[in-house]
Amino acid sequence: MEISVIIPTYKPRDYLFECLLSIKKQTFSKDVFEIIIILNGEKEPYYEVINDYIKRELAGYHVELLYIDKAGVSKARNLGIEKSQGKYIAFIDDDDIVSENYLQGMYNIAIQGILPLSYILGFYKTIENATNCYFTKTYEKNQDRKLTLVNRRSYFSIPVCKLIERNIIAEKRFDPNFQ
């Protein structure tokens, strides 16, 4: 397994299925990535609805639906890391939509030993209204400046929008006190 896609979700709505559809459309071969969805907090009716969607729409994909009764995105991500098998880990939030070449593009950079960061657009209700988000605007503003790793740390402060080599994460985990 090359990539483990970890998606924490809490009381999900239809946006989770939009997220999963965007992952289904990847140009990266479905045979070399897995999708791990971690439902945290309330189980029903969500678990059954997600499980039915997986069976109906993601047959043939490597998908695992996990559940923990404790709410918290950090706990969910930690469980996803523990269960993941990929050489690389991609955290995707349940309300994210990724481009069709998201995994392939990130992978092509990651195998060169570089930690790839993706371009982020924000939108409200419809993707047609997408605009650059804070991280993208900050990156564009500073991309030509010589910045140290300390100066660039804000780009690494969120777990999503990058492909992280497993050995970088190693035994590190997210602080479960963060909700």
Tab-separated table of C-alpha atoms in Angstrom, residues 33-123:
chain	number	residue	atom	x	y	z
A	33	PHE	CA	-4.189	3.426	-1.735
A	34	GLU	CA	-6.538	2.769	1.131
A	35	ILE	CA	-9.254	4.919	2.643
A	36	ILE	CA	-9.717	4.811	6.406
A	37	ILE	CA	-12.820	6.581	7.708
A	38	ILE	CA	-13.024	7.052	11.467
A	39	LEU	CA	-16.468	7.905	12.795
A	40	ASN	CA	-16.118	9.345	16.271
A	41	GLY	CA	-18.758	10.260	18.830
A	42	GLU	CA	-22.318	9.230	18.052
A	43	LYS	CA	-22.513	6.004	16.070
A	44	GLU	CA	-26.036	5.823	14.675
A	45	PRO	CA	-27.518	6.580	12.269
A	46	TYR	CA	-24.167	7.583	10.750
A	47	TYR	CA	-22.273	4.288	10.809
A	48	GLU	CA	-24.919	2.370	8.899
A	49	VAL	CA	-25.370	5.144	6.318
A	50	ILE	CA	-21.606	5.385	5.701
A	51	ASN	CA	-21.231	1.615	5.541
A	52	ASP	CA	-24.068	1.367	2.982
A	53	TYR	CA	-22.423	4.095	0.886
A	54	ILE	CA	-19.094	2.258	0.955
A	55	LYS	CA	-20.698	-0.996	-0.188
A	56	ARG	CA	-22.667	0.749	-2.940
A	57	GLU	CA	-20.191	3.353	-4.246
A	58	LEU	CA	-16.695	2.197	-3.249
A	59	ALA	CA	-16.790	-1.509	-4.072
A	60	GLY	CA	-13.330	-2.558	-5.234
A	61	TYR	CA	-11.577	0.132	-3.191
A	62	HIS	CA	-9.598	-0.576	-0.039
A	63	VAL	CA	-11.907	1.069	2.501
A	64	GLU	CA	-12.121	0.553	6.242
A	65	LEU	CA	-14.776	2.164	8.417
A	66	LEU	CA	-13.757	2.417	12.061
A	67	TYR	CA	-15.690	3.706	15.032
A	68	ILE	CA	-14.645	5.151	18.387
A	69	ASP	CA	-17.186	6.348	20.914
A	70	LYS	CA	-15.014	9.204	22.136
A	71	ALA	CA	-15.500	12.345	20.077
A	72	GLY	CA	-12.384	14.151	18.937
A	73	VAL	CA	-10.559	14.641	15.654
A	74	SER	CA	-7.172	13.924	17.230
A	75	LYS	CA	-8.319	10.597	18.667
A	76	ALA	CA	-9.799	9.675	15.299
A	77	ARG	CA	-6.620	10.587	13.401
A	78	ASN	CA	-4.497	8.637	15.891
A	79	LEU	CA	-6.617	5.527	15.363
A	80	GLY	CA	-6.308	6.019	11.617
A	81	ILE	CA	-2.518	6.184	11.884
A	82	GLU	CA	-2.452	2.988	13.946
A	83	LYS	CA	-4.611	1.096	11.433
A	84	SER	CA	-2.965	2.514	8.303
A	85	GLN	CA	-0.618	0.481	6.111
A	86	GLY	CA	0.604	3.003	3.552
A	87	LYS	CA	4.146	4.274	3.081
A	88	TYR	CA	2.592	7.746	3.009
A	89	ILE	CA	-0.321	9.225	4.930
A	90	ALA	CA	-2.777	11.813	3.655
A	91	PHE	CA	-5.171	13.398	6.132
A	92	ILE	CA	-8.320	14.645	4.455
A	93	ASP	CA	-11.139	16.285	6.394
A	94	ASP	CA	-14.656	15.020	5.765
A	95	ASP	CA	-15.728	18.350	4.276
A	96	ASP	CA	-12.788	18.529	1.835
A	97	ILE	CA	-13.009	17.927	-1.891
A	98	VAL	CA	-9.735	17.037	-3.575
A	99	SER	CA	-8.807	17.363	-7.233
A	100	GLU	CA	-8.667	14.243	-9.392
A	101	ASN	CA	-4.863	14.287	-9.481
A	102	TYR	CA	-4.452	15.086	-5.769
A	103	LEU	CA	-2.912	11.774	-4.671
A	104	GLN	CA	-0.905	11.255	-7.876
A	105	GLY	CA	0.526	14.776	-7.829
A	106	MET	CA	1.448	14.622	-4.160
A	107	TYR	CA	2.930	11.139	-4.581
A	108	ASN	CA	5.104	12.228	-7.524
A	109	ILE	CA	6.667	14.866	-5.284
A	110	ALA	CA	6.850	12.716	-2.135
A	111	ILE	CA	8.824	9.895	-3.786
A	112	GLN	CA	11.564	12.462	-4.452
A	113	GLY	CA	11.999	12.857	-0.692
A	114	ILE	CA	10.105	16.165	-0.568
A	115	LEU	CA	7.123	16.836	1.687
A	116	PRO	CA	4.459	18.082	-0.747
A	117	LEU	CA	1.946	20.752	0.209
A	118	SER	CA	-1.184	21.228	-1.848
A	119	TYR	CA	-2.784	24.384	-3.100
A	120	ILE	CA	-5.894	25.124	-1.021
A	121	LEU	CA	-9.094	26.769	-2.151
A	122	GLY	CA	-11.954	27.580	0.166
A	123	PHE	CA	-15.614	27.614	-0.778
